[in-house]
Coordinates of C-alpha atoms in Angstrom, one line a residue:
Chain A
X5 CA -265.4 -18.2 132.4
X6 CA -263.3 -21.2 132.7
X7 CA -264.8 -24.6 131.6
X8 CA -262.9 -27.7 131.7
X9 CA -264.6 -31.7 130.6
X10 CA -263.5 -34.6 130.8
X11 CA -259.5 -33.9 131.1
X12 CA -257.5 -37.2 131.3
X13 CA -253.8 -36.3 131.2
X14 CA -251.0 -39.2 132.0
X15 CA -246.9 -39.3 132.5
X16 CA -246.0 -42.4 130.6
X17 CA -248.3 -44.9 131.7
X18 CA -249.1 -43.0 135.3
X19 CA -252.9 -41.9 134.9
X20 CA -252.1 -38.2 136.5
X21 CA -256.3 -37.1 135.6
X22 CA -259.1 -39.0 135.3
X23 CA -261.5 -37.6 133.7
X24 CA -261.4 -34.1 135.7
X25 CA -264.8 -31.5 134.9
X26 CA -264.7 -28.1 136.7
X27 CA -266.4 -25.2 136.4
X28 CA -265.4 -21.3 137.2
X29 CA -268.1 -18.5 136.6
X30 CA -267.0 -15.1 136.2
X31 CA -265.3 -13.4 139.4
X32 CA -265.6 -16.5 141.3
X33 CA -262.9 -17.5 143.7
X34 CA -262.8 -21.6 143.1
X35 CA -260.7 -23.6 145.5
X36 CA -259.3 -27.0 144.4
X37 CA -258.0 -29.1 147.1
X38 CA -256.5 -32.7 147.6
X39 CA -253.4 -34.2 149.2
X40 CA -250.3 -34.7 147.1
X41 CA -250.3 -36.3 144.2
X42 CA -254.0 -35.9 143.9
X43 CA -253.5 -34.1 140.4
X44 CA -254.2 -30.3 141.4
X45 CA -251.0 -29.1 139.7
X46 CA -251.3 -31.4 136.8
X47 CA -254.5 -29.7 136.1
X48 CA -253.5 -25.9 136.1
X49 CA -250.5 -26.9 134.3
X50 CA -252.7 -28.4 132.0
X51 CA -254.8 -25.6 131.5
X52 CA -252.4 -23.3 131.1
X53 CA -250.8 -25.2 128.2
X54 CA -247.6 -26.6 129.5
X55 CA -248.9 -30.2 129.4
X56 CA -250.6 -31.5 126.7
X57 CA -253.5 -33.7 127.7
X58 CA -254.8 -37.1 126.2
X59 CA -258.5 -35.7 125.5
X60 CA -261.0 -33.8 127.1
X61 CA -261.6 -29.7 126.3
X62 CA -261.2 -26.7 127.5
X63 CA -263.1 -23.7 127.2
X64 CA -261.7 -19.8 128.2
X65 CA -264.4 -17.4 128.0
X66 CA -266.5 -19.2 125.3
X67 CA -263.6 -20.4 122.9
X68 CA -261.7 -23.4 123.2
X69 CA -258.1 -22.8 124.2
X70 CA -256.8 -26.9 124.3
X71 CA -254.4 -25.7 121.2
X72 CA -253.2 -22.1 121.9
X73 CA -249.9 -21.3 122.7
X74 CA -249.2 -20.5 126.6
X75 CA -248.2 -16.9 125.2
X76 CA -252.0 -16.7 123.1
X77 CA -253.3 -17.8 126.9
X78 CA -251.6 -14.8 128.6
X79 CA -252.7 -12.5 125.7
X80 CA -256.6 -13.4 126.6
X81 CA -255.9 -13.2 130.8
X82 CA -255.7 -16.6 131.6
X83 CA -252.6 -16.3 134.0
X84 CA -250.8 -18.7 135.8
X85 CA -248.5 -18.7 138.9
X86 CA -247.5 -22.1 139.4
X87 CA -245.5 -23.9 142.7
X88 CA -242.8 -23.0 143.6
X89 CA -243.3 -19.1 142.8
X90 CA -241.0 -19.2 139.2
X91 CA -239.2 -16.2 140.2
X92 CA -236.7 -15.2 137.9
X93 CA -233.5 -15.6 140.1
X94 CA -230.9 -13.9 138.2
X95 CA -233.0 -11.1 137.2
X96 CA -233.9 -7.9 139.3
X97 CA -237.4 -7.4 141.1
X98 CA -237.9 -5.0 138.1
X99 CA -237.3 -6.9 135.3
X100 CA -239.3 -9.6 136.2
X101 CA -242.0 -7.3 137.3
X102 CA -242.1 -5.6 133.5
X103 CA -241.8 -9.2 131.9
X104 CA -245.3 -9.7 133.4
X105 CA -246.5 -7.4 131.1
X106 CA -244.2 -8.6 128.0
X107 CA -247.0 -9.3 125.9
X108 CA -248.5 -5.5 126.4
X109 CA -247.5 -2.6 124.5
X110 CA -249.4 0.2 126.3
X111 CA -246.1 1.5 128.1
X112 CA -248.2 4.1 130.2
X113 CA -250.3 1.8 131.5
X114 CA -247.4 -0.6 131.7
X115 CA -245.8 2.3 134.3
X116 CA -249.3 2.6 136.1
X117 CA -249.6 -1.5 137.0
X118 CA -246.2 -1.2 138.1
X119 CA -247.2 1.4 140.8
X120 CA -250.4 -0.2 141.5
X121 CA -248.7 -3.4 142.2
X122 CA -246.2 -2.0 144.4
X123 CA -248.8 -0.5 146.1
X124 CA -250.0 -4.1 147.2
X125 CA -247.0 -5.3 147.9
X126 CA -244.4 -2.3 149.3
X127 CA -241.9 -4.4 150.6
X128 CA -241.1 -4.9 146.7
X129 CA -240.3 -1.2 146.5
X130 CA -237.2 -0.9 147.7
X131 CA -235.9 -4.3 146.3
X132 CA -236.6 -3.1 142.6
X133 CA -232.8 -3.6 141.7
X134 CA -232.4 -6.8 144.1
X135 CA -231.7 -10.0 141.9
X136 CA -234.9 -12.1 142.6
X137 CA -233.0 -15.2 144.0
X138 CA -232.0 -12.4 146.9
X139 CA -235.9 -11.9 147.9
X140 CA -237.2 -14.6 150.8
X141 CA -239.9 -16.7 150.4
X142 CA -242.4 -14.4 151.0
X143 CA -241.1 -11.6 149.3
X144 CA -240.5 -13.9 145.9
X145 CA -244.6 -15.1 146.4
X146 CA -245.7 -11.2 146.9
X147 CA -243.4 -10.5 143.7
X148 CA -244.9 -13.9 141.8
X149 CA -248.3 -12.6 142.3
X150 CA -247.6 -8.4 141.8
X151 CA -246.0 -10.0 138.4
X152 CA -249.0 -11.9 137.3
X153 CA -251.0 -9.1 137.7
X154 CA -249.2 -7.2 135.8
X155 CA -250.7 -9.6 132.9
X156 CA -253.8 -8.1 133.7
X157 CA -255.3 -11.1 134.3
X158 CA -259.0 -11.9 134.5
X159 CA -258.4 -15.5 135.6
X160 CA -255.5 -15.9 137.9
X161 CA -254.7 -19.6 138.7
X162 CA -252.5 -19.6 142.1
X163 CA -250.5 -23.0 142.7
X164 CA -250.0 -23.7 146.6
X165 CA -249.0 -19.5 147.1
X166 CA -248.9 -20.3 151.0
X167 CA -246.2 -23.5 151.0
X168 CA -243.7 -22.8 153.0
X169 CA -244.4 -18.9 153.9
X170 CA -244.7 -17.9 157.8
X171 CA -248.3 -17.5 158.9
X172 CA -248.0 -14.0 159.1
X173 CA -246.8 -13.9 155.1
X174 CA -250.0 -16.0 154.4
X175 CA -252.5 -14.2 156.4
X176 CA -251.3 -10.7 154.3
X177 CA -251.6 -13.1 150.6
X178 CA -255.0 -13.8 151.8
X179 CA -256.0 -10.5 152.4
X180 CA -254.5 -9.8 149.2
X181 CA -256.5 -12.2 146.9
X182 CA -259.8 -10.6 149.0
X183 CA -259.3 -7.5 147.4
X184 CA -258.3 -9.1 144.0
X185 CA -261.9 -10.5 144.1
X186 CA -263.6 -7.4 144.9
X187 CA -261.3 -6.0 141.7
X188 CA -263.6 -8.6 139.7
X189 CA -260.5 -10.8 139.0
X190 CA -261.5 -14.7 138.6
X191 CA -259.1 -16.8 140.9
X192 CA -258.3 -20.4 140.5
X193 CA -256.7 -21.3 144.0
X194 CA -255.2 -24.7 144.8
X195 CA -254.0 -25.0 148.3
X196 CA -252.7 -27.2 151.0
X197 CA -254.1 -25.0 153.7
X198 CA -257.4 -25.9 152.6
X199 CA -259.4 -24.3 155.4
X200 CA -258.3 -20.5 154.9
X201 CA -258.4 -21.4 151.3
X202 CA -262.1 -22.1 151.3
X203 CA -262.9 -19.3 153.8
X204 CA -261.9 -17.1 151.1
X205 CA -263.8 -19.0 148.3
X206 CA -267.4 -19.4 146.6
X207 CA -266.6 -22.8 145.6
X208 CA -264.4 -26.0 146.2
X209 CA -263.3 -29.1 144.1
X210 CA -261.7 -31.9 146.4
X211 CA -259.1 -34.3 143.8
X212 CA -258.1 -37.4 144.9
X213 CA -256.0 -39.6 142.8
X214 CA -257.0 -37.5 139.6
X215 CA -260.8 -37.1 140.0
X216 CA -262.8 -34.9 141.6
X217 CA -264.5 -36.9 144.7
X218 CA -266.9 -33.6 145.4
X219 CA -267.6 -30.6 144.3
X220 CA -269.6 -28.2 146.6
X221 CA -269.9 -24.4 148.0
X222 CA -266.9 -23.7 150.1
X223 CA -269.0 -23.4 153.7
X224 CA -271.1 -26.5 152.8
X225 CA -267.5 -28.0 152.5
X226 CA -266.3 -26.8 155.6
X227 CA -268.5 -28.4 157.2
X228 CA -268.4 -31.6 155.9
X229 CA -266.8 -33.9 158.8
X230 CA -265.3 -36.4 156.9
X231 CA -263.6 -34.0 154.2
X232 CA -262.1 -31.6 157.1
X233 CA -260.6 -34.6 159.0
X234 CA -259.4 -36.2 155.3
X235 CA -257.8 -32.7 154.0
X236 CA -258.2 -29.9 156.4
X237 CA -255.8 -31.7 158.7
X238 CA -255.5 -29.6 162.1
X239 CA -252.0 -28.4 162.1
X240 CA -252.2 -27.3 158.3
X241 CA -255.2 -24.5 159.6
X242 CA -254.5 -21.1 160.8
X243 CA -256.7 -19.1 162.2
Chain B
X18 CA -194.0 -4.4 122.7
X19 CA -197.2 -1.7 123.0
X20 CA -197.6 -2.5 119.0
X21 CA -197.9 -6.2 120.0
X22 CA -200.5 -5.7 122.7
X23 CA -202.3 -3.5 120.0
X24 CA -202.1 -6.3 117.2
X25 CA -203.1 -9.1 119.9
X26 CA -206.3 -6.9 121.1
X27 CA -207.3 -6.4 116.9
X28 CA -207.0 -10.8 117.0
X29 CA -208.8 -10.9 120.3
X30 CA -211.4 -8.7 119.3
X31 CA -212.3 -11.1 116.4
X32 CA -211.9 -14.1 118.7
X33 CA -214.5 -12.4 121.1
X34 CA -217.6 -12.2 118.4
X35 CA -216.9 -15.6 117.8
X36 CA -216.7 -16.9 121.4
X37 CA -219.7 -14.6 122.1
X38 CA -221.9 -16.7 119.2
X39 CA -221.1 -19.9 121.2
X40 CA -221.9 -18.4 125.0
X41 CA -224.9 -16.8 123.3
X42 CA -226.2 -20.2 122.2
X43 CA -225.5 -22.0 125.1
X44 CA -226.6 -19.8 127.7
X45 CA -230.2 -19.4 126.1
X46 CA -230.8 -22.9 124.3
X47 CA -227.9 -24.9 126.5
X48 CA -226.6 -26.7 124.0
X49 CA -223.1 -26.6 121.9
X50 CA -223.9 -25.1 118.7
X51 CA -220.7 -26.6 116.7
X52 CA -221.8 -25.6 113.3
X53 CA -220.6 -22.0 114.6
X54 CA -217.4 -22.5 112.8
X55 CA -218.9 -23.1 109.6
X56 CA -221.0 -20.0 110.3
X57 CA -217.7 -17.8 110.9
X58 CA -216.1 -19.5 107.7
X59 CA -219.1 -19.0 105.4
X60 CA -219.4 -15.3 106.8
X61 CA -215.8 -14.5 106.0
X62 CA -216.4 -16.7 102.4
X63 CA -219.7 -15.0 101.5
X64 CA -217.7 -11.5 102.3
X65 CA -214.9 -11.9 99.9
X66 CA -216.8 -13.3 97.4
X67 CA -219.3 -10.7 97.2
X68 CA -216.0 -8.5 97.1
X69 CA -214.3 -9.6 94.4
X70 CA -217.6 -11.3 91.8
X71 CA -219.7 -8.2 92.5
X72 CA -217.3 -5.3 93.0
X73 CA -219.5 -4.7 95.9
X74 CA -218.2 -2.1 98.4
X75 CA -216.5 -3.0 101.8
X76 CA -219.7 -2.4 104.2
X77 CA -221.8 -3.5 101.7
X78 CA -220.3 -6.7 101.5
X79 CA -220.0 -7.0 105.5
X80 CA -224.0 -6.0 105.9
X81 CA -224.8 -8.9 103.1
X82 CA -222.5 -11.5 104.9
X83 CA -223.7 -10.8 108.4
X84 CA -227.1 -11.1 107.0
X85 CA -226.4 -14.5 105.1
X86 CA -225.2 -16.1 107.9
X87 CA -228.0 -14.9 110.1
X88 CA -230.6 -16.8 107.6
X89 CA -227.9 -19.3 107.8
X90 CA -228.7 -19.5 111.6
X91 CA -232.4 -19.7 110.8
X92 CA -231.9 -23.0 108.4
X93 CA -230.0 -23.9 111.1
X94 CA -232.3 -23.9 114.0
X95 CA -235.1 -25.3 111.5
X96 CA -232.9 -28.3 110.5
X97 CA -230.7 -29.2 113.3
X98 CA -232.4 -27.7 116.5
X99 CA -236.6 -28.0 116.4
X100 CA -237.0 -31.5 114.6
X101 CA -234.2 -32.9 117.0
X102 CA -235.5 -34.3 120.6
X103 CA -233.9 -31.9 123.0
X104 CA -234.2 -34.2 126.3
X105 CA -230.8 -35.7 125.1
X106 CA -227.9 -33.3 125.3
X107 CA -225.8 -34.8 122.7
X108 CA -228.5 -35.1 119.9
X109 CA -228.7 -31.2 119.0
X110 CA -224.5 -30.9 119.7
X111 CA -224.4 -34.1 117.0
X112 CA -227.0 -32.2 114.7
X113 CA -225.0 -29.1 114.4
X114 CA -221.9 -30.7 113.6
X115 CA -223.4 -32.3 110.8
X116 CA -224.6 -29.4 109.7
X117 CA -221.0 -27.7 109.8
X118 CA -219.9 -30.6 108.0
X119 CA -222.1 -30.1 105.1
X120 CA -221.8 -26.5 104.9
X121 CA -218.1 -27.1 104.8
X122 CA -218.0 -29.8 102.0
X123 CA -220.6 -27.5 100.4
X124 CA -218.2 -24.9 99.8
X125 CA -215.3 -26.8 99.3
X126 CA -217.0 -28.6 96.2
X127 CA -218.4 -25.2 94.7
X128 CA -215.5 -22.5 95.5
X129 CA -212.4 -25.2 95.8
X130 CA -210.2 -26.2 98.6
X131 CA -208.0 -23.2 98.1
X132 CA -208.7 -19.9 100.6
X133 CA -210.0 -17.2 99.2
X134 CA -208.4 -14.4 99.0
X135 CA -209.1 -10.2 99.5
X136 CA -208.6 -8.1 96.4
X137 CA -205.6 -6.4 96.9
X138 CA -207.5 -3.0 96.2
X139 CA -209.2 -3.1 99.4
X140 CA -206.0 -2.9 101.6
X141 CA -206.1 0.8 102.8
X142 CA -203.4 2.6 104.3
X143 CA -201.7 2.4 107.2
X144 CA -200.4 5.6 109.9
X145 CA -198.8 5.9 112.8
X146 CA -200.1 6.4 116.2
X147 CA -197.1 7.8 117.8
X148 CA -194.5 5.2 117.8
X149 CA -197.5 3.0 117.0
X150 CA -198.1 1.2 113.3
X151 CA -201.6 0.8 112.4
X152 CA -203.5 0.2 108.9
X153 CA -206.6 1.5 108.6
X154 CA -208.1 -2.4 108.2
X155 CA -207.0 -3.1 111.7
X156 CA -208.4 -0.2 113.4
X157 CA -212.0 -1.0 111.1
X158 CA -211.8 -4.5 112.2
X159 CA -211.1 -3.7 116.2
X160 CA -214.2 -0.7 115.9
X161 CA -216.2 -2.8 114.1
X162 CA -215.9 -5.7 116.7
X163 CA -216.3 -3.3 119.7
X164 CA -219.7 -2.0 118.3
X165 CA -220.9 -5.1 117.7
X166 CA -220.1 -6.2 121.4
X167 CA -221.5 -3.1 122.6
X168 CA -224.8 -3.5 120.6
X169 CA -225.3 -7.3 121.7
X170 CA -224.6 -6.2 125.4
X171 CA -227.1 -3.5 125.4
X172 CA -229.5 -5.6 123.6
X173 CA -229.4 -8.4 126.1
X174 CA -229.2 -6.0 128.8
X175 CA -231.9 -3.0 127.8
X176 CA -234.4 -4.4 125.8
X177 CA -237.3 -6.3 126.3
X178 CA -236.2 -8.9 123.5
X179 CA -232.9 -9.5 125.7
X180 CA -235.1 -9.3 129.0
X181 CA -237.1 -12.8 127.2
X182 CA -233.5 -14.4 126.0
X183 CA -233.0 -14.2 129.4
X184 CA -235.6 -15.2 130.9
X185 CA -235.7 -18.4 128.6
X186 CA -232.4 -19.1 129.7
X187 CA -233.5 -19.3 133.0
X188 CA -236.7 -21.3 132.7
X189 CA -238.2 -22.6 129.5
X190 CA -241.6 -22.8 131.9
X191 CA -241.4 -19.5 133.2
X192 CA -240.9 -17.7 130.0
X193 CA -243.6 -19.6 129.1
X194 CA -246.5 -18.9 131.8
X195 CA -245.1 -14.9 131.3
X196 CA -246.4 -15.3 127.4
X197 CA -243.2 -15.1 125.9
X198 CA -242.7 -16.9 122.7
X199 CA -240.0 -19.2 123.5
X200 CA -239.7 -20.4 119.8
X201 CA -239.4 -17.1 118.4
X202 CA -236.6 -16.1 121.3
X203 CA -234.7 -19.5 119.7
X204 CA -234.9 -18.6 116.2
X205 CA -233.7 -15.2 117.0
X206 CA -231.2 -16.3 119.3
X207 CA -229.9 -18.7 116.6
X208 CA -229.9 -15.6 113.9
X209 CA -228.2 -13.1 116.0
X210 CA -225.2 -15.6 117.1
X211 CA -224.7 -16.9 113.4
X212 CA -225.2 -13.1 112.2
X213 CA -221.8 -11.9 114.7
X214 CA -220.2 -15.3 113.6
X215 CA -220.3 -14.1 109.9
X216 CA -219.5 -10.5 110.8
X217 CA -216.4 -12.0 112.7
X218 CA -215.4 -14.3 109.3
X219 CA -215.4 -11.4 107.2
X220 CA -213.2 -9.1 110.0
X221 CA -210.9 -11.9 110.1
X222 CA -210.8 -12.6 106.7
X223 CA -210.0 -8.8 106.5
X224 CA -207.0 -9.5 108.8
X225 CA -205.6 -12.5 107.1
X226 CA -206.5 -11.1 103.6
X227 CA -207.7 -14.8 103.1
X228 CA -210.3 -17.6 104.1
X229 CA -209.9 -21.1 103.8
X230 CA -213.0 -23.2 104.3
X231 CA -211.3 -25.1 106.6
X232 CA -210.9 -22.1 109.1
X233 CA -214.1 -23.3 111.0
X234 CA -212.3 -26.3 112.3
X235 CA -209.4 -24.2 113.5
X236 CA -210.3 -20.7 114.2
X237 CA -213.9 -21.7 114.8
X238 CA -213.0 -24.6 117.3
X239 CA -211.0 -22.1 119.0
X240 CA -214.1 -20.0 119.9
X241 CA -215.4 -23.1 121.7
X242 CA -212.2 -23.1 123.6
X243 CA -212.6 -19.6 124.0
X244 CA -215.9 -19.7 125.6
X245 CA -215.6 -22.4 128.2
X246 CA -212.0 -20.3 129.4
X247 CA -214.6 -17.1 129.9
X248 CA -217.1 -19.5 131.1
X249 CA -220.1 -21.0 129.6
X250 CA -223.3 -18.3 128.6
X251 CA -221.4 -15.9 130.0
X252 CA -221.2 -12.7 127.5
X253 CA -218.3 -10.6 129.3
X254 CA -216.0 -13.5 130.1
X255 CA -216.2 -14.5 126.2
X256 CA -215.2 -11.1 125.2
X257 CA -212.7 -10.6 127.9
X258 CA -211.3 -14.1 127.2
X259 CA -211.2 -13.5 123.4
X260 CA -209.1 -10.6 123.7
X261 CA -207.0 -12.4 126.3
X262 CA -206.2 -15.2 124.1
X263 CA -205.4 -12.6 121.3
X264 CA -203.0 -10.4 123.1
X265 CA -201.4 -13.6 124.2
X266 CA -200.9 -15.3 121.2
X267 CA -199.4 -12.6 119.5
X268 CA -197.1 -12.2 122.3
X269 CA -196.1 -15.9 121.9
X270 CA -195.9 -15.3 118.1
X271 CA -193.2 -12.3 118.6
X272 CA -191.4 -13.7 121.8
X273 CA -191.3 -17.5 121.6
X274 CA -192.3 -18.6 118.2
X275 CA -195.3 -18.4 115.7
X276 CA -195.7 -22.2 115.7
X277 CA -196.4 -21.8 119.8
X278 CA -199.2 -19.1 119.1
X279 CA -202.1 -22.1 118.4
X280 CA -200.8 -23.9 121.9
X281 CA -202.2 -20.7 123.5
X282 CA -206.4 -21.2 123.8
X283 CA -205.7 -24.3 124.7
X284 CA -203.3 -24.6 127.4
X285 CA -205.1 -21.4 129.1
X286 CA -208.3 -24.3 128.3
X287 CA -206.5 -27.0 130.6
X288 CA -205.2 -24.7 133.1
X289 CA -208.8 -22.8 133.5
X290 CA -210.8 -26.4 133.2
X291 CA -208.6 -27.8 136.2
X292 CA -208.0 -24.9 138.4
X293 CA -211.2 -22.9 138.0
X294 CA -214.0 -25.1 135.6
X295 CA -217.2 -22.8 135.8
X296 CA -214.4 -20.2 133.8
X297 CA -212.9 -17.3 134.3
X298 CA -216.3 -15.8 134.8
X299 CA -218.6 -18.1 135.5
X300 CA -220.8 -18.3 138.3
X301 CA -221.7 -21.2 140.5
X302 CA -224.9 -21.2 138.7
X303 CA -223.2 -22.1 135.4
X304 CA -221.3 -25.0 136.8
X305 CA -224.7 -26.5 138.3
X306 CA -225.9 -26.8 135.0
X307 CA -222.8 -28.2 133.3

């Protein structure tokens, strides 16, 4: 589904990727981890067009996307929830909820996603006229992911959706990506809380100063010693 | 003194479309758009020409301005606002006022220096209200003003269009990762402020039953002042501020002295700027970003 080669990206003279290849097949869930500053959000800003890269290609579902718009991206289901959960502050839960779908014009099935995603996430429910910079931390990450999916997305690319949330916020987003899986929806995860990250996933990408050290199936990674003591440090796991 | 309030809210109406092409601007793009002026002036130019050379009708002549100066606010963001490097505040604010300053000598070296002035023929009458005096032009002008103010709030506030002005004002990144078009919200954003600045030029110029090409540097300016009292990219306060300045500037003119009416916008500037600086209704959020 997703095919990226060879990506070198810099800020300046800072080398941010190296060269980075990855590969998602369809209704995979693919988990890239690394410490800070390793590149992981370079990369999925990259793909999703808000960084332009030196060279390298990237391929969406068969066509290469390395000069589309970010709005041509969301109109082929390539969505992207980056750090830091880009709620729309000022705006109510609603409106940022129906700009999810700004590029649809099927207003029934516009009104349908809307139920269906409150149905995920009913805490949303009654905040539908709440500013968003009202909502906590959880709340704003239920509402950043209910609002992606409102793109109907068929690759979702999730940046760090557990930073900063209390376990029992990330335990229900977990539980919550499970069943986007089973929905057939491709998910491109990055996380600090690599272990329940990788639990969840078929694959996983370790970065580390812009290049991918290993990649490998998630429970082949889990077990490997030396990457759980380098990146699945014990107090970021929760079981 | 219920005549002056009503003559002060007819200027302050006028004031408000202006002020409210300037809060547009800034609260989407954040940047000083100060070839507004010019905008206003060639609006109310444009209006009176079309008048007078092409015996065109009133509303006719209003529709053709208002759209002139909209596909004036298209050059404008295709000149001054996508070539120029945005990561320096100053360089689209410099851009803009050199694009006022051509459009000014532009007009000054085809039309003249002299104002323009309405064909007496349009000058309707005028009745009374009561004790009230009002001619027909006024009470056009304040309707007129109020529409348009009604129609920009519901279209910033109702429709999906507004919903991604909005949201671009916020966060250039997040309009972009929700697929909206952030170039087209700019160039739109550009046409519908210049559109209400020319709209506003010919009401004025309706008013005054003249236009000088040099009324963007007064008048125009004045907006500006306008805006940061209301607070900047904030819609309401520039209409409430506009029609505050009006009604108080006319009451100068009647009780103090006309040549104290201009001192108004911007002593109310100085007093708003040092006791209360994110405006009269600004929010916190507005000051973080000045």
């Amino acid at each position: 589904m997703l095919s990226v080669k060879d990506l070198w990206v810099s800020y300046g003279a800072i080398k941010a990727l190296k060269g980075v290849s990855l590969k998602i097949g369809a209704g995979e869930v693919v988990t890239v981890i690394g410490s800070n500053g390793a590149g992981k959000s370079t990369l999925l800003k990259t793909i999703s067009r808000l960084i332009e890269p030196k060279s390298g290609t990237i391929d969406f579902c068969g066509q290469a996307i390395i000069k589309s718009k970010p709005y041509q991206l969301v109109d082929r289901g390539l969505i992207h929830v980056p750090e830091g959960r880009a709620i729309l502050k000022e705006m109510t839960v609603w409106e940022n909820l129906i700009l999810g779908a700004h590029r649809r014009k099927d207003k029934q099935g516009i009104k349908l996603d809307i139920e269906m995603a409150l149905s995920y996430f009913p805490v949303l429910k009654d905040r539908l006229q709440q500013a968003g910079g009202t909502l906590s931390g959880g709340e704003q990450q239920m509402l950043a992911i209910a609002r992606a999916l409102m793109a109907r997305p068929k690759l979702l690319m999730l940046d760090e959706p557990s930073l900063g949330l209390a376990p029992m916020f990330v335990n229900e987003i977990f539980k919550i990506f499970v069943k986007l899986k089973e929905q057939g929806i491709t998910i491109l995860l990055v996380e600090q809380n690599a272990t329940q990250a990788l639990s969840i996933a078929d694959k996983g990408y370790v970065l580390d100063l812009g290049k991918v050290i290993l990649a490998q199936d998630a429970r082949e990674l889990l077990k490997n010693k030396a990457i759980v003591n380098a990146y699945l440090g014990k107090n970021k796991s929760i079981s | 003194m219920i005549q002056q309030l009503i003559n002060g809210l007819l200027l302050g109406s006028t004031y408000s479309l202006i002020a409210i092409g300037y809060t547009l601007v800034f609260g989407v793009l954040k940047i000083m758009n100060l070839a507004h002026g010019e905008m206003f002036m060639i609006g109310g130019f444009l209006g009176i020409l079309m008048v007078k050379l092409w015996n065109l009708p009133l509303p006719l002549a209003l529709l053709g301005a208002t759209i002139a100066a909209g596909l004036g606010g298209l050059l404008l963001d295709l000149v001054c606002y996508r070539p120029v490097k945005k990561t320096y505040f100053l360089a689209p604010a410099l851009s803009t006022l050199g694009f006022g300053i051509v459009l000014k000598d532009l007009v000054v070296n085809l039309a003249g220096s002299e104002p323009q002035v309405f064909p007496a023929a349009l000058l309707m009458g005028d009745f009374k209200i009561g004790p009230v005096l009002v001619s027909s032009i006024q009470l056009l002008v304040l309707a007129l003003a109020l529409a348009l103010m009604l129609g920009l709030d519901w279209l910033i506030n109702k429709t999906e269009l507004g919903r991604s002005m909005r949201a671009t004002a916020e966060s250039e990144t997040t309009a972009k990762i929700l697929g909206i078009n952030v170039n087209r919200v700019t160039i739109l954003t550009f046409v519908i402020s210049a559109a209400l600045a020319g709209a506003a030029g010919v009401l004025i110029g309706l008013r005054l039953g003249k236009i000088s090409p040099f009324i963007g540097s007064t008048i125009g300016i004045k907006g500006l002042a306008i805006m940061i009292i209301g607070g900047l990219g904030n819609l309401r306060g520039a209409f409430v501020s506009g029609i505050l300045v009006g009604i108080l500037e006319l009451l100068t003119s009647v009780y103090v002295g006309a040549i104290y009416a201009d001192v108004i916008a911007w002593t109310l500037l100085i007093i708003v700027l040092v006791m209360r600086p994110q405006g009269l209704f600004g929010s916190k959020i507005n000051v973080d970003r000045v």
